[in-house]
Coordinates of C-alpha atoms in Angstrom, one line a residue:
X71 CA -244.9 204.3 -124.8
X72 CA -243.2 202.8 -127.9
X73 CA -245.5 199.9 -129.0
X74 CA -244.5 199.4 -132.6
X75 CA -244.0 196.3 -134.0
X76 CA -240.6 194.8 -133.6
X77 CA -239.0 191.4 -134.2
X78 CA -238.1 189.4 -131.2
X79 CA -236.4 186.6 -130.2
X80 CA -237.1 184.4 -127.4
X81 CA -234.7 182.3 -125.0
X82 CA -234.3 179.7 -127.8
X83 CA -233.8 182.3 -130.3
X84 CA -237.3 181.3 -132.1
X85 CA -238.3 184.1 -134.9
X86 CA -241.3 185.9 -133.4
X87 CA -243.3 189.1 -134.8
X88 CA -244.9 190.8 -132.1
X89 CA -248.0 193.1 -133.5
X90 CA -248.8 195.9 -131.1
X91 CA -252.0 194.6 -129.6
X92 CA -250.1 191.4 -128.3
X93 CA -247.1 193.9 -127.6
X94 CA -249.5 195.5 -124.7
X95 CA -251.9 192.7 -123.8
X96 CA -248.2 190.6 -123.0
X97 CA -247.1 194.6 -121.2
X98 CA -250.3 195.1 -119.0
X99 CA -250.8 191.0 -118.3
X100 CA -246.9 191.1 -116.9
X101 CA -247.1 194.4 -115.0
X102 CA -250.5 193.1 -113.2
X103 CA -248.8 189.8 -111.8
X104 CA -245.4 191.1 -111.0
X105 CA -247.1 194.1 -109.0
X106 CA -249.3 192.1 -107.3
X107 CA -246.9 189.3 -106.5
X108 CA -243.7 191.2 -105.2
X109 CA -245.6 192.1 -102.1
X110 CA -246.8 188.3 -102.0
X111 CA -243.2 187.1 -101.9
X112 CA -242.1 190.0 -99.4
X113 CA -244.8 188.9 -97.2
X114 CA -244.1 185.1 -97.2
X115 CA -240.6 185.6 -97.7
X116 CA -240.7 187.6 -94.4
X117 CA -242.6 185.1 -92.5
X118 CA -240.6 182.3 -93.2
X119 CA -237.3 184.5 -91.4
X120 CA -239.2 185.8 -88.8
X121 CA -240.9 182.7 -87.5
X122 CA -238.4 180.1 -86.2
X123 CA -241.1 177.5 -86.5
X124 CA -240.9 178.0 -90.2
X125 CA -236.8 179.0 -90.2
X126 CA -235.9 175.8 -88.5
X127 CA -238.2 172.9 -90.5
X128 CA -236.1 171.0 -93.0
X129 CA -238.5 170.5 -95.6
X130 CA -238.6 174.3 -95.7
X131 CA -235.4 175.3 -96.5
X132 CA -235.3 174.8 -99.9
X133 CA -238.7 176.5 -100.3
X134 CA -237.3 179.6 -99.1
X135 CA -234.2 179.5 -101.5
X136 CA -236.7 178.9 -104.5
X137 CA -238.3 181.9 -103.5
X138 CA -235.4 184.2 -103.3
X139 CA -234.5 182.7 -106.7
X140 CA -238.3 183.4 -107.9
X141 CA -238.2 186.5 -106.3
X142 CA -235.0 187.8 -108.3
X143 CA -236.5 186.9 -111.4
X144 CA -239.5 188.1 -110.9
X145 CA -237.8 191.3 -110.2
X146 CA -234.6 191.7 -112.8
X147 CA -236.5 189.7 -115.7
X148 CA -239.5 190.8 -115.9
X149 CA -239.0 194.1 -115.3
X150 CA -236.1 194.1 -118.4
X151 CA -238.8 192.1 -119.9
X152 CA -241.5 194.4 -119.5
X153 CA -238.8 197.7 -120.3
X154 CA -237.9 196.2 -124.0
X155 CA -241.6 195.2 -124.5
X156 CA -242.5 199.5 -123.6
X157 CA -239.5 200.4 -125.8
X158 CA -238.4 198.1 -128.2
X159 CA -235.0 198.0 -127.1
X160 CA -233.0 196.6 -124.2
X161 CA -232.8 199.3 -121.4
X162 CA -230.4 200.1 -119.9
X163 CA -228.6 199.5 -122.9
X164 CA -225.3 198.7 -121.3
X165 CA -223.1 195.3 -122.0
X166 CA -224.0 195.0 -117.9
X167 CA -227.5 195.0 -118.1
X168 CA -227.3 192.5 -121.1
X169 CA -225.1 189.6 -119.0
X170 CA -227.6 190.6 -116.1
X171 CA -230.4 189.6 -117.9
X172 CA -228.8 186.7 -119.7
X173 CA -227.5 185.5 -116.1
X174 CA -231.2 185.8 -114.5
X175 CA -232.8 184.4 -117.2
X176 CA -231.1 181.4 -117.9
X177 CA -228.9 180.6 -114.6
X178 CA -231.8 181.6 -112.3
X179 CA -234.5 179.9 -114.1
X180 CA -232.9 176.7 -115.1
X181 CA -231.6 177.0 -111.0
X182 CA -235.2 177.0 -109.8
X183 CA -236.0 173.8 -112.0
X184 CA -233.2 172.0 -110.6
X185 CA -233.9 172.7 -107.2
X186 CA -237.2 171.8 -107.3
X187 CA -236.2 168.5 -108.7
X188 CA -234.2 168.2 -105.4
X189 CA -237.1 169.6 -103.5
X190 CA -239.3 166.2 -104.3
X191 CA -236.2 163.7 -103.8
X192 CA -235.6 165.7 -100.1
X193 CA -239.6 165.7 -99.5
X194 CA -239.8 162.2 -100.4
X195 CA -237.0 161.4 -98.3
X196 CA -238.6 163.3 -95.4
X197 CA -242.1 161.6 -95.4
X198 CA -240.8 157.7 -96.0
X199 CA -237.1 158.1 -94.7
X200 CA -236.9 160.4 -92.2
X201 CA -234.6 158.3 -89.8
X202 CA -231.9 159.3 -92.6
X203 CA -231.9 163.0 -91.2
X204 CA -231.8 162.0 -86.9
X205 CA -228.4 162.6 -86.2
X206 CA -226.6 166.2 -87.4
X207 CA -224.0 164.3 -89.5
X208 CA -226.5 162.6 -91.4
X209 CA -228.8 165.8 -92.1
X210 CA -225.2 167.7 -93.1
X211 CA -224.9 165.1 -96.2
X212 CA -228.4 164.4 -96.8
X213 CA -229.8 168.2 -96.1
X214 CA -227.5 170.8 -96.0
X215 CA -224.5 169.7 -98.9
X216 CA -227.2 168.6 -101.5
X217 CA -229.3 172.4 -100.4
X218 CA -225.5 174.2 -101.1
X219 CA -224.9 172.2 -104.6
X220 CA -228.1 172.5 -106.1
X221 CA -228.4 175.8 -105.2
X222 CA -226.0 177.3 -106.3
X223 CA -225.0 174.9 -109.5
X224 CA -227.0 176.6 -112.1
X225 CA -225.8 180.4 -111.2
X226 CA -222.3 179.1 -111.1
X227 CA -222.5 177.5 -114.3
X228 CA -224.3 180.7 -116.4
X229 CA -221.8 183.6 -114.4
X230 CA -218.8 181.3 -116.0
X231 CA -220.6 180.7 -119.5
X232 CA -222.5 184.1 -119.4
X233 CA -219.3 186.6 -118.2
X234 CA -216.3 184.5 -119.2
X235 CA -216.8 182.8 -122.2
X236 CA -214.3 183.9 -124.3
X237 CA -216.5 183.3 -127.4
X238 CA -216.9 187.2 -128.8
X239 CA -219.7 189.2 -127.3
X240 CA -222.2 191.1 -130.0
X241 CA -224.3 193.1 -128.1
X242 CA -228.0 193.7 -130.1
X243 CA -230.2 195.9 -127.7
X244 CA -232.9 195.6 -130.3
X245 CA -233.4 192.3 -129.1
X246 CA -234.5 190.4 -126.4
X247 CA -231.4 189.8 -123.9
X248 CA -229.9 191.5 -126.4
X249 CA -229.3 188.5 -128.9
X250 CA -227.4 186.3 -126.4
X251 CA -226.7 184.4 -124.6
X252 CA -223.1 184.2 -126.8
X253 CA -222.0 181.0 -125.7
X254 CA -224.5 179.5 -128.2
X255 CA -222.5 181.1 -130.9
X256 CA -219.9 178.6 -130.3
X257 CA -220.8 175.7 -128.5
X258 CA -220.2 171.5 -128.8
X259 CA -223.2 169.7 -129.7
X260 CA -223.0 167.7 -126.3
X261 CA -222.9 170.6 -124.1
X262 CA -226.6 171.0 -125.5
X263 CA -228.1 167.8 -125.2
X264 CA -226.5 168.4 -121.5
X265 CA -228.3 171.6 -120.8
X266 CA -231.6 170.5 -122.3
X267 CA -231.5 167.1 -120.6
X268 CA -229.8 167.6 -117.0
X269 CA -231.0 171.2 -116.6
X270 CA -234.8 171.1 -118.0
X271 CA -236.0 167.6 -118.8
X272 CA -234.8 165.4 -116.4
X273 CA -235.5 167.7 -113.6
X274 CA -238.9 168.3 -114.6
X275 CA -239.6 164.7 -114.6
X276 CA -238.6 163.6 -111.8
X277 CA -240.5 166.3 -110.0
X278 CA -243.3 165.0 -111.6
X279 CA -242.7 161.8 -111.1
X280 CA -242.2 161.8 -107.9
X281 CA -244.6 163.9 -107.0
X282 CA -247.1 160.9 -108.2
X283 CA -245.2 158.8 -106.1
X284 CA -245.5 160.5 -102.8
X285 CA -249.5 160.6 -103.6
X286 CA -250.0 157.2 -104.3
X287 CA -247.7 155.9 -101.4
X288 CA -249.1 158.5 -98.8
X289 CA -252.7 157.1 -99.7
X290 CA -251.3 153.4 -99.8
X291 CA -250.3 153.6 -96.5
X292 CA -253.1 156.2 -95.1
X293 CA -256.0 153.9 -96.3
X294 CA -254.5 150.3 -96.1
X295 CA -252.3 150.7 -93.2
X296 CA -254.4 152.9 -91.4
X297 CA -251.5 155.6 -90.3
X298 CA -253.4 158.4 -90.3
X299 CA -251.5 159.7 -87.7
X300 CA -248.0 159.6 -90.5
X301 CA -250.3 161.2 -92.8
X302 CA -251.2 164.0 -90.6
X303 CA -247.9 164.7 -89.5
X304 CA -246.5 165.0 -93.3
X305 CA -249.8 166.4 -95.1
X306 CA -248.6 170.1 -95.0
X307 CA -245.4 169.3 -96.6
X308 CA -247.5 167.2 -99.6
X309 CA -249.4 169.4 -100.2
X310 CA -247.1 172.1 -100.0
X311 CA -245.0 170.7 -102.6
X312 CA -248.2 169.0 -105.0
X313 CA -249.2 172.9 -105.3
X314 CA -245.5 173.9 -106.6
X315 CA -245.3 170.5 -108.6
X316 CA -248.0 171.0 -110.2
X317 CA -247.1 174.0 -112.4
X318 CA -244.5 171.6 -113.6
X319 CA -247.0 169.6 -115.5
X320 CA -247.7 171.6 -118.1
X321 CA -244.2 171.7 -119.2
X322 CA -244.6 168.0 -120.1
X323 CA -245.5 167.8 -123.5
X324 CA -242.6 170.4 -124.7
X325 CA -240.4 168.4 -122.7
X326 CA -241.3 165.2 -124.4
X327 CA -241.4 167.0 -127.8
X328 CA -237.8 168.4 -126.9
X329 CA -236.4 164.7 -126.2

């Protein structure tokens, strides 16, 4: 196992030295968690396509898209994360394996932040507005279309920056992602103020923002109007989506340093 010091750089190509203590407390930390949470996401992913209970509930469909995105990075970039931390180089060292990794790491993860951002506004909509979602037409252009867009909007986006850029591609595989992703070699200044703002901060806040909001209206109405009966109905899916919010929070303050 090669655990010499190297120099790294991270998604926003930030200088770092990596000594080799950190280099295998970061290895053994990484390889605990993804081995003990690939069977966790098997299992739930697995119970949420068997049971049609589960399959069929609207509030639940995004969850189970979020967790197939999860599950692939947990999968491709972690394990290329936890290969070039053992090595000190990218392996496989193949122009493939590079956009792979740029793709997962970047259209993936940004993906999951913007879908959970649509994950509050559907949830809210669910508790306080269900009548929106009655009749099939409406749940097509409330549910279903905004599920498909947001879904698939980051990994469409990255594939075309990532694979068809035509800005060269200078493959490093003594680096992390192997020193891309290349469209930052020759990008416009607005196109990244619009993938900081639409594809991190904004999202991020109004996941947590609403998140608050559903709280304080669910107790509003639990304890003042006395629908307990509302409030037991939608509880699961609050609390559901407070435990997933939450992680969000402590993205805040580099999100409102990065503004």
């Amino acid at each position: 196992m090669s655990m010499n010091t190297t120099e790294i750089y991270d998604n926003n190509g930030v200088y770092a030295l990596d000594s080799p203590l950190s280099k295998r407390i970061k290895f053994w930390l990484i390889i605990i968690c993804e081995s003990s949470s690939i069977p966790c996401y098997l299992f739930i992913i697995y119970q949420y396509l068997y049971q049609k209970k589960l399959r069929k509930a609207l509030h639940n469909h995004a969850l189970m898209v979020k967790l197939c995105i999860n599950f692939v990075v947990l999968t491709i970039d972690l394990s290329m994360h936890l290969s070039f931390l053992r090595l000190g180089y990218v392996f496989p060292s193949t122009p493939g394996a590079c956009l792979l990794w740029q793709l997962v790491d970047y259209g993936f993860w940004f993906g999951d932040i913007v879908l959970t951002s649509w994950m509050s506004i559907e949830r809210y909509i669910l508790i306080f507005y269900s009548h929106l979602v009655k009749t099939p037409y409406r749940c097509m252009f409330i549910h279903y279309v905004p599920l498909i867009f947001f879904s698939l909007y980051c990994p469409v986006v990255y594939i075309y920056l990532i694979f068809f850029d035509p800005v060269p591609h200078k493959y490093d595989y003594s680096f992390i992602l192997c020193g891309g992703p290349y469209y930052y070699l020759d990008i416009a200044a607005w196109l990244i103020w619009y993938e900081s703002l639409v594809h991190y901060v904004i999202p991020i806040f109004i996941t947590v923002i609403l998140s608050g909001a559903m709280i304080i209206r669910v107790l509003i109405r639990k304890y003042r109007l006395r629908q307990t009966g509302r409030w037991n109905k939608y509880r699961k899916m609050l609390i559901q989506f407070i435990c997933i919010s939450v992680i969000y929070i402590f993205d805040l303050p580099y999100v409102i340093v990065t503004i």
